[in-house]
Short mmCIF file of C-alpha atoms in Angstrom, two decimals:
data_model
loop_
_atom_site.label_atom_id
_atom_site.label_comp_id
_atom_site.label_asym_id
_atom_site.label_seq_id
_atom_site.Cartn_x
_atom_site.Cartn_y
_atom_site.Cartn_z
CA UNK A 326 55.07 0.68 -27.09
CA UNK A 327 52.19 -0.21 -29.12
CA UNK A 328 51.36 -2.81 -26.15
CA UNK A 329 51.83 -0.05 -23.38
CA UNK A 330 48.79 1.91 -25.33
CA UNK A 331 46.45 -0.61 -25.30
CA UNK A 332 46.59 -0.56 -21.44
CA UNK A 333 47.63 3.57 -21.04
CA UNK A 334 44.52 4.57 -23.16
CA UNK A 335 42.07 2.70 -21.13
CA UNK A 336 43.37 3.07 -17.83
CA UNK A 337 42.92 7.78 -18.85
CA UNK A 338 39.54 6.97 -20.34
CA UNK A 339 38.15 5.27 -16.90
CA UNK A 340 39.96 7.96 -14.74
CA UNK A 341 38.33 10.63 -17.00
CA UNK A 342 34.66 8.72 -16.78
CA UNK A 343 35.21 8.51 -12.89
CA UNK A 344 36.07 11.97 -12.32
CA UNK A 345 32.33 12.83 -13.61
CA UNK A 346 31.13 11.23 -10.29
CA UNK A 347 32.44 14.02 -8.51
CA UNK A 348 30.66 16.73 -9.97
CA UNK A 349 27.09 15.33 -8.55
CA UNK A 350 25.75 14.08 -4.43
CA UNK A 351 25.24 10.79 -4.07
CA UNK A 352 21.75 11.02 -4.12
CA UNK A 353 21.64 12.79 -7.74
CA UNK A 354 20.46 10.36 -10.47
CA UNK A 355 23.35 11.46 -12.64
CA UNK A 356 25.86 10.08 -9.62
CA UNK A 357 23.92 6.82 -9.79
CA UNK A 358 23.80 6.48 -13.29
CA UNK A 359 27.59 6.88 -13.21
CA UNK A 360 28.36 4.40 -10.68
CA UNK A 361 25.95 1.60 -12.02
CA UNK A 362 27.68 1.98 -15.59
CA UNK A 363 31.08 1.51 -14.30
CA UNK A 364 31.36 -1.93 -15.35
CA UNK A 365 30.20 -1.62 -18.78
CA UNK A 366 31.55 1.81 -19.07
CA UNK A 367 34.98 0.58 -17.99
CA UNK A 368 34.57 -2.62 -20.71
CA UNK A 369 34.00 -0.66 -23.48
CA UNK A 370 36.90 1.65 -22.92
CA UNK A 371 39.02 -1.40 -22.52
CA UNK A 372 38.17 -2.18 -26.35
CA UNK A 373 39.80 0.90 -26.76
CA UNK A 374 42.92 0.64 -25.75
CA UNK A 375 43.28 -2.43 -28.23
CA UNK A 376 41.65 -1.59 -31.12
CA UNK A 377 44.07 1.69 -30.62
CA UNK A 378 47.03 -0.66 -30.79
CA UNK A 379 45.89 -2.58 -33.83
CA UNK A 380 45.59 1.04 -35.23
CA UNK A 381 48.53 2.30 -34.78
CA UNK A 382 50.63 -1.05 -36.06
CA UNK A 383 48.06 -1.03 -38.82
CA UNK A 384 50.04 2.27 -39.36
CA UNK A 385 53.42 1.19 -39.13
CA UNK A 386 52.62 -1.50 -41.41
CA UNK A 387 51.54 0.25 -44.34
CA UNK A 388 54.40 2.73 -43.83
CA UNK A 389 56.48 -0.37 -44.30
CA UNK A 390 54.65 -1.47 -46.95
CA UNK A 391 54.81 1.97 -49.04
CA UNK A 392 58.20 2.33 -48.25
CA UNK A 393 59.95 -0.52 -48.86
CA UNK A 394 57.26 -2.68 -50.96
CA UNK A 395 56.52 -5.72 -47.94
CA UNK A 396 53.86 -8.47 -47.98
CA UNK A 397 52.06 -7.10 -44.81
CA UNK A 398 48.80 -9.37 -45.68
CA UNK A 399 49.73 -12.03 -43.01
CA UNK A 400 50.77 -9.92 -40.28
CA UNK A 401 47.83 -7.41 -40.27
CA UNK A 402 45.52 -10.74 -40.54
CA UNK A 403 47.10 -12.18 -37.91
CA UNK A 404 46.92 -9.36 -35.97
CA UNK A 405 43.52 -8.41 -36.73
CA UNK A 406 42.59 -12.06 -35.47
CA UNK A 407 44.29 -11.40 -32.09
CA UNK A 408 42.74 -7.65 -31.68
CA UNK A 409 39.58 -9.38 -32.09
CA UNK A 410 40.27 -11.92 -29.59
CA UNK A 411 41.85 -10.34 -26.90
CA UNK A 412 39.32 -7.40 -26.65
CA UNK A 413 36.32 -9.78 -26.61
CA UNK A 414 38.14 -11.64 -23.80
CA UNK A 415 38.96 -7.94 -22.34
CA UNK A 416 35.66 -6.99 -22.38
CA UNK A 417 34.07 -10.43 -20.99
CA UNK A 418 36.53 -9.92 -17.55
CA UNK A 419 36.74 -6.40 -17.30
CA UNK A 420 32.48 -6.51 -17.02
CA UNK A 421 31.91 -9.35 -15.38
CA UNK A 422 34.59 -8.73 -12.96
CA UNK A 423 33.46 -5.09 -11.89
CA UNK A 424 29.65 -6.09 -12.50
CA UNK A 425 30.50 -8.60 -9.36
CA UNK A 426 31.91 -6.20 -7.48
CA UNK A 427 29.74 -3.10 -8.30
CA UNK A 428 26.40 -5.33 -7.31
CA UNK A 429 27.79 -7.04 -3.98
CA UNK A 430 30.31 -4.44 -2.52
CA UNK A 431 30.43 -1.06 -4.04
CA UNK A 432 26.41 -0.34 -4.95
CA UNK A 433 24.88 -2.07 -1.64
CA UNK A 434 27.45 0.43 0.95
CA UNK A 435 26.48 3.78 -1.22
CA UNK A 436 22.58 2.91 -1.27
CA UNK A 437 22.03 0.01 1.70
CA UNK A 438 18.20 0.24 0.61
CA UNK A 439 18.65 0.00 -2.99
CA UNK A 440 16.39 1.33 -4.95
CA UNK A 441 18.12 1.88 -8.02
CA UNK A 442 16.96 0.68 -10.66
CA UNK A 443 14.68 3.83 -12.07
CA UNK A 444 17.88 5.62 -12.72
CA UNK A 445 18.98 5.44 -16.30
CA UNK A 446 21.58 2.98 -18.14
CA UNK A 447 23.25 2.56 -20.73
CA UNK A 448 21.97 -0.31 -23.00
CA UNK A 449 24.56 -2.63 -22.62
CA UNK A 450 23.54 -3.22 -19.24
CA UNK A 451 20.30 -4.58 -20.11
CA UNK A 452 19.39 -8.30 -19.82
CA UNK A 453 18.81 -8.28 -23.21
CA UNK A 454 22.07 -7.03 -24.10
CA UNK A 455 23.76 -9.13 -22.24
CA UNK A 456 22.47 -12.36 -23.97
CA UNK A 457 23.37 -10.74 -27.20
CA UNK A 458 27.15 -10.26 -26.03
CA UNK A 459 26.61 -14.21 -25.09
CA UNK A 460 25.75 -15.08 -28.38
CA UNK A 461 28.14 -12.54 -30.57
CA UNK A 462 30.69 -13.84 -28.18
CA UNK A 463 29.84 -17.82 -28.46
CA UNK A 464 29.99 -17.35 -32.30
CA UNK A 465 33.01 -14.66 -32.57
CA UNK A 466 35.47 -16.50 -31.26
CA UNK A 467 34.83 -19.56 -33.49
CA UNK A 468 34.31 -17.27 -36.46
CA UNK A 469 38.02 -15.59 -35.25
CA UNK A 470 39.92 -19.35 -35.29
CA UNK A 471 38.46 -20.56 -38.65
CA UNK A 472 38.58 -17.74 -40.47
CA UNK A 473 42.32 -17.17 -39.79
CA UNK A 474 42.88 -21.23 -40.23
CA UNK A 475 41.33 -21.11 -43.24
CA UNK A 476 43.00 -17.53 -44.57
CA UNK A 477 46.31 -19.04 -43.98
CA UNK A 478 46.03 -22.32 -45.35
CA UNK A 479 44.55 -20.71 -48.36
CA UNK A 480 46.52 -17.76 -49.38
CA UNK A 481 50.04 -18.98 -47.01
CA UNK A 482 49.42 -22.85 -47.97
CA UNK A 483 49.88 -23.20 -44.22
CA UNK A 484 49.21 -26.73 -43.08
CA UNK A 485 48.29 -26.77 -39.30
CA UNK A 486 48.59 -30.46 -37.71
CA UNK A 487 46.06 -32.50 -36.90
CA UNK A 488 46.43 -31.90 -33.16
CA UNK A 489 45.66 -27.83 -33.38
CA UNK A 490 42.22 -28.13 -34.20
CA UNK A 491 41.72 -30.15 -30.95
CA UNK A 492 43.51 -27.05 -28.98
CA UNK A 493 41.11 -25.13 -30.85
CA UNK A 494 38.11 -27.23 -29.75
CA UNK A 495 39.34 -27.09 -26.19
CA UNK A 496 39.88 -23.68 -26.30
CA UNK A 497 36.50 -22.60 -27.93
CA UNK A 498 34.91 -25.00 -25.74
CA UNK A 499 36.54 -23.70 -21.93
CA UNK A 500 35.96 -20.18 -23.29
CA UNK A 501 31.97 -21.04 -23.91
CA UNK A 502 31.93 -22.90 -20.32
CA UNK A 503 33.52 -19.83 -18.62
CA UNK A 504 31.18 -17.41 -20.42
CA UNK A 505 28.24 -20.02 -19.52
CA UNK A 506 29.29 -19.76 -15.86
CA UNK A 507 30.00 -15.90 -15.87
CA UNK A 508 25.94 -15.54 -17.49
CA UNK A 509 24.67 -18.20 -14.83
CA UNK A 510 26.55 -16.29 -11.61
CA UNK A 511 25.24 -13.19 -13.09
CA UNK A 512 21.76 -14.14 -12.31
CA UNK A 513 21.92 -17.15 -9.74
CA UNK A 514 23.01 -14.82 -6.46
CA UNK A 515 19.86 -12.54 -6.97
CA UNK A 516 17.80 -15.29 -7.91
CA UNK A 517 18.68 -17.25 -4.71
CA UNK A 518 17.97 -13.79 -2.48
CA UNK A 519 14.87 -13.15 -4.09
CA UNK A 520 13.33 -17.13 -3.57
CA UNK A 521 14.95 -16.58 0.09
CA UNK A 522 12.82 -13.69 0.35
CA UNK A 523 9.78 -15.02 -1.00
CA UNK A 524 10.04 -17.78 1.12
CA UNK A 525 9.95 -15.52 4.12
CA UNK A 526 6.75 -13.51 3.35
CA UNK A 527 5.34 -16.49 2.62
CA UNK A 528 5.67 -17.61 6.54
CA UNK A 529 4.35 -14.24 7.16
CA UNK A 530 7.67 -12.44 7.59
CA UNK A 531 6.50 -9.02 5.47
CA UNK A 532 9.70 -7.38 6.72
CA UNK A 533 11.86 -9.48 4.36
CA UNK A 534 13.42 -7.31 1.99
CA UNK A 535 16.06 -8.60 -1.09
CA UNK A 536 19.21 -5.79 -1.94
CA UNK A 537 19.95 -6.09 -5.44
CA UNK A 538 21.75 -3.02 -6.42
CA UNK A 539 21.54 -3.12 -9.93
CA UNK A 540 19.47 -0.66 -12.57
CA UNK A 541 19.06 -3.64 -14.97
CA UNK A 542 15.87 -5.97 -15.64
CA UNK A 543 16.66 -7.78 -12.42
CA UNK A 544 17.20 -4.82 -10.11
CA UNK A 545 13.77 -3.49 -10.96
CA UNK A 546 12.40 -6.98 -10.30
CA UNK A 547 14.25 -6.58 -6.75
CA UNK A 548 13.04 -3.47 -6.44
CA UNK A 549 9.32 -4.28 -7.29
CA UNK A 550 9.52 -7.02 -4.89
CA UNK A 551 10.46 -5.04 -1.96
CA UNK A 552 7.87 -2.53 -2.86
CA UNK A 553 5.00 -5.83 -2.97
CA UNK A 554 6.64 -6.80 0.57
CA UNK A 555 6.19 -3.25 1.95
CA UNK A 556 2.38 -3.28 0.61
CA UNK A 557 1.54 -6.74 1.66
CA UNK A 558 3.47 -5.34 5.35
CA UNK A 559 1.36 -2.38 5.02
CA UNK A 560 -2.21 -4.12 4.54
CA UNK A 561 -1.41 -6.70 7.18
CA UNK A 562 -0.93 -4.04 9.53
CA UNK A 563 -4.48 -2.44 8.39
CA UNK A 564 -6.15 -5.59 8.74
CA UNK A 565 -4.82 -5.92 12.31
CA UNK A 566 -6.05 -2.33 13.22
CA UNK A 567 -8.87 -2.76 11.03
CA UNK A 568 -9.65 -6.07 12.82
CA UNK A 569 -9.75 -4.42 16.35
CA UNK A 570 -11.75 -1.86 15.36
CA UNK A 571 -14.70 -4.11 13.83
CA UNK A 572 -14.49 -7.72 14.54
CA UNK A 573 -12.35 -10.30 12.27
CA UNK A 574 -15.60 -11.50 11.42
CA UNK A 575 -16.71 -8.46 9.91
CA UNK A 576 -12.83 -7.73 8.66
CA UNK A 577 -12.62 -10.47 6.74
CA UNK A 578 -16.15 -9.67 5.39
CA UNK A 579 -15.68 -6.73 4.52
CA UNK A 580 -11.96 -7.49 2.68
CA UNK A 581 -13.22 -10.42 0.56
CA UNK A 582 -16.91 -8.78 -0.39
CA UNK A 583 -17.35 -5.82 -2.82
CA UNK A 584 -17.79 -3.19 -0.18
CA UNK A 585 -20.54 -1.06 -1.96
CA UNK A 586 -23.75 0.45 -0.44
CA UNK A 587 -26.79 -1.77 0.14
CA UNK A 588 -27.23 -5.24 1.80
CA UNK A 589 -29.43 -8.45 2.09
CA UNK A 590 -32.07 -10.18 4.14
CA UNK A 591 -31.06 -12.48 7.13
CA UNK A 592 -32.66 -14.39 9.25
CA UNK A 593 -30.36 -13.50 12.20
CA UNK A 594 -30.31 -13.68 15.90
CA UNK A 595 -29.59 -10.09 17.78
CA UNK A 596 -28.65 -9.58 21.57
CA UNK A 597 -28.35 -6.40 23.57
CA UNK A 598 -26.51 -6.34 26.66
CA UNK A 599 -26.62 -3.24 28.64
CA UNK A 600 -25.46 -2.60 32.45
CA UNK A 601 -28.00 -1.44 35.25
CA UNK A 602 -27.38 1.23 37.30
CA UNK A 603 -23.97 2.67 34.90
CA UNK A 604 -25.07 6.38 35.30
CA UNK A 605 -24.78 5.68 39.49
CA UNK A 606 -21.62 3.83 38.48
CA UNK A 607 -19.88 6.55 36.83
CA UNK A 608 -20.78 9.12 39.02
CA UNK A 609 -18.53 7.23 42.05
CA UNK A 610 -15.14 6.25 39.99
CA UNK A 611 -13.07 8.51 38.44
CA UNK A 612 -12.50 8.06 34.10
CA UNK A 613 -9.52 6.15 34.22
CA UNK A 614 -11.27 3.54 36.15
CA UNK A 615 -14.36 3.53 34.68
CA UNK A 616 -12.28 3.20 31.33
CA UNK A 617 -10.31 0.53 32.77
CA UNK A 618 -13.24 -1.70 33.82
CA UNK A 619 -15.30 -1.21 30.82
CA UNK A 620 -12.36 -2.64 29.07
CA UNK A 621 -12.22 -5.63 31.50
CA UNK A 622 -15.62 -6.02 31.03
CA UNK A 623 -15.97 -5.90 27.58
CA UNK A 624 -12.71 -8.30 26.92
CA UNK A 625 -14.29 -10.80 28.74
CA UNK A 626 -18.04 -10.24 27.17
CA UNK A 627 -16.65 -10.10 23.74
CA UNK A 628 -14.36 -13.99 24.83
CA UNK A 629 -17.97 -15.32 25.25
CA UNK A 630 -19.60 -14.30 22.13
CA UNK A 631 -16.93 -15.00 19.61
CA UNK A 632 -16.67 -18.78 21.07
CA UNK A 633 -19.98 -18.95 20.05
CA UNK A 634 -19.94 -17.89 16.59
CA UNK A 635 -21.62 -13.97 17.71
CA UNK A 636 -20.08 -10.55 16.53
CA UNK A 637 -19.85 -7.47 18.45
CA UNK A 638 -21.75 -5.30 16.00
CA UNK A 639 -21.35 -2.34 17.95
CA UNK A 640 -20.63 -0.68 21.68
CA UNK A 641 -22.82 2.08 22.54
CA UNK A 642 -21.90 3.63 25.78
CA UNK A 643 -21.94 0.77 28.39
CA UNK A 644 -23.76 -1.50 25.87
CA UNK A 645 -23.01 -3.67 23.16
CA UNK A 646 -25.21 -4.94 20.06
CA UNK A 647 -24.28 -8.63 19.08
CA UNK A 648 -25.21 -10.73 16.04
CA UNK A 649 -25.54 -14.49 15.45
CA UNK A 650 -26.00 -15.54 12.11
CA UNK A 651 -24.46 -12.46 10.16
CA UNK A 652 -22.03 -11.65 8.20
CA UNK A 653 -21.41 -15.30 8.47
CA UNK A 654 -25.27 -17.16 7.81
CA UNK A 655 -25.77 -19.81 10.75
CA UNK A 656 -28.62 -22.32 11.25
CA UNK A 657 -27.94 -22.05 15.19
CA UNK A 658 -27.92 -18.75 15.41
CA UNK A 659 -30.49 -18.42 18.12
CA UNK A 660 -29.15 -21.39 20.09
CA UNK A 661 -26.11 -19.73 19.97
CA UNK A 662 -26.73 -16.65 21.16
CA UNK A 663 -28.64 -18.22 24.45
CA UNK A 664 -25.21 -20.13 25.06
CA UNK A 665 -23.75 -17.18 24.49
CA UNK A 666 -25.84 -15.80 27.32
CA UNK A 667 -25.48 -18.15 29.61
CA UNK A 668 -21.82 -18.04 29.24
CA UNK A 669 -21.54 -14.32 29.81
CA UNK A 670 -23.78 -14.59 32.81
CA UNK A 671 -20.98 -16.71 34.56
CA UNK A 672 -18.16 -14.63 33.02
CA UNK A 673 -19.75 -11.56 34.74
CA UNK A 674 -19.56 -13.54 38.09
CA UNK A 675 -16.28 -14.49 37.65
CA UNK A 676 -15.56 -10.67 37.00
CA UNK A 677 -17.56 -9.90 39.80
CA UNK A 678 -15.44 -11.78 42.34
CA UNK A 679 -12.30 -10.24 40.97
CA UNK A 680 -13.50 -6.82 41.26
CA UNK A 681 -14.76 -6.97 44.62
CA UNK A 682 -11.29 -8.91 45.62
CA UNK A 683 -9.87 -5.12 44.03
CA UNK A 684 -12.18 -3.03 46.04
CA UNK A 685 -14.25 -2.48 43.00
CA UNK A 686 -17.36 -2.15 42.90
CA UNK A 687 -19.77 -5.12 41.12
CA UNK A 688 -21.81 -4.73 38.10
CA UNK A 689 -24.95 -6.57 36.48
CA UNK A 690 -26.05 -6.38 33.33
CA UNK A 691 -29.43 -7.15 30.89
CA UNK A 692 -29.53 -9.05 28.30
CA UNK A 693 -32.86 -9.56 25.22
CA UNK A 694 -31.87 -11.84 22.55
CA UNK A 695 -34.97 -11.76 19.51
CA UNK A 696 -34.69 -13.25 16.21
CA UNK A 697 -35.82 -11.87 13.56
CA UNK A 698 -35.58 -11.28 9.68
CA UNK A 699 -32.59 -8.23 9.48
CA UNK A 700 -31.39 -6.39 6.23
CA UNK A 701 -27.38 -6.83 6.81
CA UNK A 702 -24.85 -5.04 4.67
CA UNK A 703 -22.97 -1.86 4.29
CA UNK A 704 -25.05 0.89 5.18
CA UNK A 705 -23.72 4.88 5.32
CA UNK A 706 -22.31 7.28 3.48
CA UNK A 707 -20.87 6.51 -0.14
CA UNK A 708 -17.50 7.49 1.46
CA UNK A 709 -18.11 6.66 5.00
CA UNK A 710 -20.07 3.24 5.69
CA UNK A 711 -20.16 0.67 8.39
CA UNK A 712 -21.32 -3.28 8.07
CA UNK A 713 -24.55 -3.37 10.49
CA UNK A 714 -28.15 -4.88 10.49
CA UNK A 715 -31.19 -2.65 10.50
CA UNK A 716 -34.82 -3.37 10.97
CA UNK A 717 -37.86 -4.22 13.31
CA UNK A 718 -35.82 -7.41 14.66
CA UNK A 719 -33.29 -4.88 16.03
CA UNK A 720 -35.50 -2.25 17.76
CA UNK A 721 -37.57 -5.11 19.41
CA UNK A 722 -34.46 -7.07 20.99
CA UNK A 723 -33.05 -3.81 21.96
CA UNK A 724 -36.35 -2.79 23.81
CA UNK A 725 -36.75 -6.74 25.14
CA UNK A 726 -33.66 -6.00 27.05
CA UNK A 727 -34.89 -2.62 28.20
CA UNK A 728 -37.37 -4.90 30.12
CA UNK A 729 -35.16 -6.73 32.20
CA UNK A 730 -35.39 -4.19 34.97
CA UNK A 731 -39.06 -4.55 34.80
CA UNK A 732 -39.39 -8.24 34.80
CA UNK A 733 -36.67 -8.34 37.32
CA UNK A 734 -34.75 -10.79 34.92
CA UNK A 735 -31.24 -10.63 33.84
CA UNK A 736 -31.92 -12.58 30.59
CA UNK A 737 -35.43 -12.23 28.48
CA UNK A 738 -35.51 -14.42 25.34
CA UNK A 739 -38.50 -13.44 23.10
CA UNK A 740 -40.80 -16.19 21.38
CA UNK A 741 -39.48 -16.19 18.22
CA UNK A 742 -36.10 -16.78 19.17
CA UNK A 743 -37.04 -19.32 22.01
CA UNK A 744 -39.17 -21.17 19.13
CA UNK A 745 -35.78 -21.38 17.26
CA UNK A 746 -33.98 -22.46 20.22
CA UNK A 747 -36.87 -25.11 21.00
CA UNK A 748 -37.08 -26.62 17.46
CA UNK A 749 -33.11 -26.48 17.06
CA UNK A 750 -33.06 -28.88 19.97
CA UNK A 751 -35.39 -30.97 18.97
CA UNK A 752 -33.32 -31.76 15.67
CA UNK A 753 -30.33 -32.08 17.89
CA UNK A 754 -32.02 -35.08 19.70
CA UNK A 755 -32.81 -36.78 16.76
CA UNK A 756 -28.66 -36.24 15.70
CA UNK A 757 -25.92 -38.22 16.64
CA UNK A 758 -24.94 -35.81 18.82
CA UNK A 759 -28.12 -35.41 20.80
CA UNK A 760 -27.90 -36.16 24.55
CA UNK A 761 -24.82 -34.08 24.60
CA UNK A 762 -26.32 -31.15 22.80
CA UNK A 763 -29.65 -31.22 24.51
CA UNK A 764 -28.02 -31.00 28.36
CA UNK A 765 -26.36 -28.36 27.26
CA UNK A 766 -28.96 -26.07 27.01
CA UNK A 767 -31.23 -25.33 29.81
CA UNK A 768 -34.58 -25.09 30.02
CA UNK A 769 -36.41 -21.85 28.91
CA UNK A 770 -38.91 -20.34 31.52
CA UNK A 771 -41.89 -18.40 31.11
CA UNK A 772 -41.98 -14.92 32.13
CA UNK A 773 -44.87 -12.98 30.96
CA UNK A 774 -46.57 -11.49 27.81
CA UNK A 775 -45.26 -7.57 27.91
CA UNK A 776 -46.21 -4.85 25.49
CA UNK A 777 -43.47 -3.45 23.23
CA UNK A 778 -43.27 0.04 22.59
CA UNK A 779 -43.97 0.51 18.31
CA UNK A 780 -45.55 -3.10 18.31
CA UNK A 781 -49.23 -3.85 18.27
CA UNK A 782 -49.09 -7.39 19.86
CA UNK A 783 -47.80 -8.47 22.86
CA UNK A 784 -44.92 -10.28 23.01
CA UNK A 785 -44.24 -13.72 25.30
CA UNK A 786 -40.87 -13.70 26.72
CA UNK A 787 -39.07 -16.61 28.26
CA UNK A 788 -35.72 -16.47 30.54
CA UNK A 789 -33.12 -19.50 31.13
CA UNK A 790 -31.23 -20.56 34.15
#
């Protein structure tokens, strides 16, 4: 009978604990707190039941004792020893048993996404508590042996052979193993799924996600890492829309510099390319069309500039303002932006043939590259800026491609930007790359000396075939 209680007790006091669950949704915190303390909850009332047994023999025995005047020294140490024993084994199972099952079957069907771990706990299921139970537990059960050993061959004159204290040994040491193992599975399953994880985001994969459905230290680190995964997810896909709206160039400027007001001085290299006759254009093709061919257009304008080093610094109707030599400084900047040129004159041909293959009409452009001293930076509103150059270099190359249509050129280079271009090659022929670096540019033409509205000199322009 006394036996039967130490299992009847427990087996009421977790039926009465689980019946609390039904009072509350599953998404109430006071549900979840329930359902994550099962383990330790159901441990502790496991104690119970035994230490009500040794209570109740404890009873009996001094009844005995009062009664009838019996030694009952040996049998309540004896049994005091085994109490001690069996409910720290009790406990060790019952938790680490249910703790298994709550965290991979029970926890991760009621809450799939986890999440957990903000509820509350009770302190037992701490890391920190659980290390304690390790130790008490590593140096209880030794303490239990000896001190019983030694209580009987002291008071009882007991003489145990030789051969117990190696059961003793062996038994001390397979119950430290299993404990060792019980600690080690504890942590090595989330452990594994959260280096899995990592491993994942780290080839890019920001969808990974680890489920550990616990409201211990190591649930919140689960937690916290899914929450870093959805952020990282998050930025990337910013920096993907944020890349298509201003160039990776200027992205990745923009995401690495302190993005504050203000700017610095660059020499830089600056190219406007606008299409003729656009208005006329528009006027014959419906929206969708014109949309659609800007597109085209731009796609493959935008393929020739960023294979040489340029940046689309902005599109203003059916132009587009390009930089060489900002945000990222260049000492070819000019030179680049005339290959760029070039390259973008044979693209449009290319286009050209397609469209008219489409019944689409064909479209030429202008192009004035200038280079020029720029201030480049942030430049706005303290809550609403853009990355963009400003200055004299800018209005001049936008109004040296204005004066394609007068010179009747599709390309006008001015002279500072040709003198960049001429002394650039010159260096290249004295490099180790020279002959292949000097055929690759062509030679620059004289055009005339025009006036440029807002400058007092003239200005001597040069084209390139």
């Amino acid at each position: 009978a006394l036996n039967l209680s130490a299992y009847i007790a427990p087996c009421v006091l977790c039926f009465l604990y689980a019946l609390r669950a039904l009072k509350f949704k599953k998404e109430d915190k006071e549900y979840i707190k329930i359902m994550v303390d099962i383990p330790a909850a159901f441990a502790l009332r496991g104690i119970v039941g035994w230490i009500l047994s040794f209570v109740f023999e404890l009873a009996i025995l001094l009844y005995i004792n009062l009664n009838f005047g019996a030694d009952i020294t040996f049998i309540v140490v004896t049994s005091l020893a085994s109490t001690i024993f069996v409910s720290l084994l009790a406990f060790t199972l019952i938790f680490f048993t249910l703790e298994t099952l709550n965290r991979n079957v029970v926890l991760p069907s009621l809450y799939p996404d986890g999440n957990i771990s903000g509820s509350e706990r009770m302190s037992i299921s701490s890391i920190k508590s659980l290390f304690l139970f390790y130790f008490f537990s590593a140096s209880l059960f030794p303490a239990v042996f000896l001190g019983a050993r030694l209580f009987f061959t002291r008071f009882y004159h007991i003489e145990f052979p030789k051969h117990y204290d190696f059961c003793f040994a062996g038994i001390l040491l397979a119950i430290g193993f299993v404990l060792t193992i019980l600690i080690y599975g504890y942590f090595q399953k989330p452990l594994k799924k959260l280096t899995a994880s990592a491993q994942e985001i780290s080839r890019g994969n920001y969808g990974a996600k680890t489920l550990i459905c616990s409201n211990d230290e190591m649930g919140a680190l689960g937690d916290s890492f899914n929450a870093m995964a959805a952020s990282l997810k998050e930025k990337e896909f910013m920096r993907d829309t944020f890349g298509k709206i201003v160039t990776p160039q200027i992205r990745d400027y923009l995401l690495t510099k302190n993005v504050a007001l203000g700017g610095e001085t660059l020499d830089v290299t600056v190219m406007f390319c606008d299409i003729r006759g656009f208005t006329t254009l528009s006027e014959n093709m419906p929206p969708e069309k014109i949309v659609s061919l800007l597109n085209e257009y731009f796609t493959g304008l935008e393929k020739c500039v960023a294979a040489r080093g340029g940046v689309i610094n902005k599109y203003i109707g059916d132009a587009i303002m390009v930089l060489f030599g900002a945000p990222i400084p260049s000492q070819t900047h000019a030179q680049d932006a005339l290959m760029a040129a070039l390259d973008m004159r044979t693209a449009l041909a290319e286009m050209n043939k397609s469209w008219a293959a489409r019944g689409l009409p064909e479209i030429h452009f202008g192009i004035g590259i200038h280079s020029g001293p720029v201030l480049a930076g942030n430049i706005g509103a303290a809550n609403r800026m853009e990355y963009t150059v400003i200055g004299d270099t800018v209005n001049t190359a936008s109004r040296i491609e204005g004066l394609c249509k007068t010179c009747q050129k599709d390309l006008l280079i001015s002279q500072s930007a040709a003198g960049l271009i001429q002394a650039q090659e010159a260096q290249n022929q004295n490099g180790s790359q020279a002959q292949e670096a000097a055929a690759a540019l062509p030679p620059l033409q004289f055009v005339a000396d025009s006036e440029i509205r807002g400058r007092k000199e003239r200005v001597r322009l040069y084209t390139a075939s």
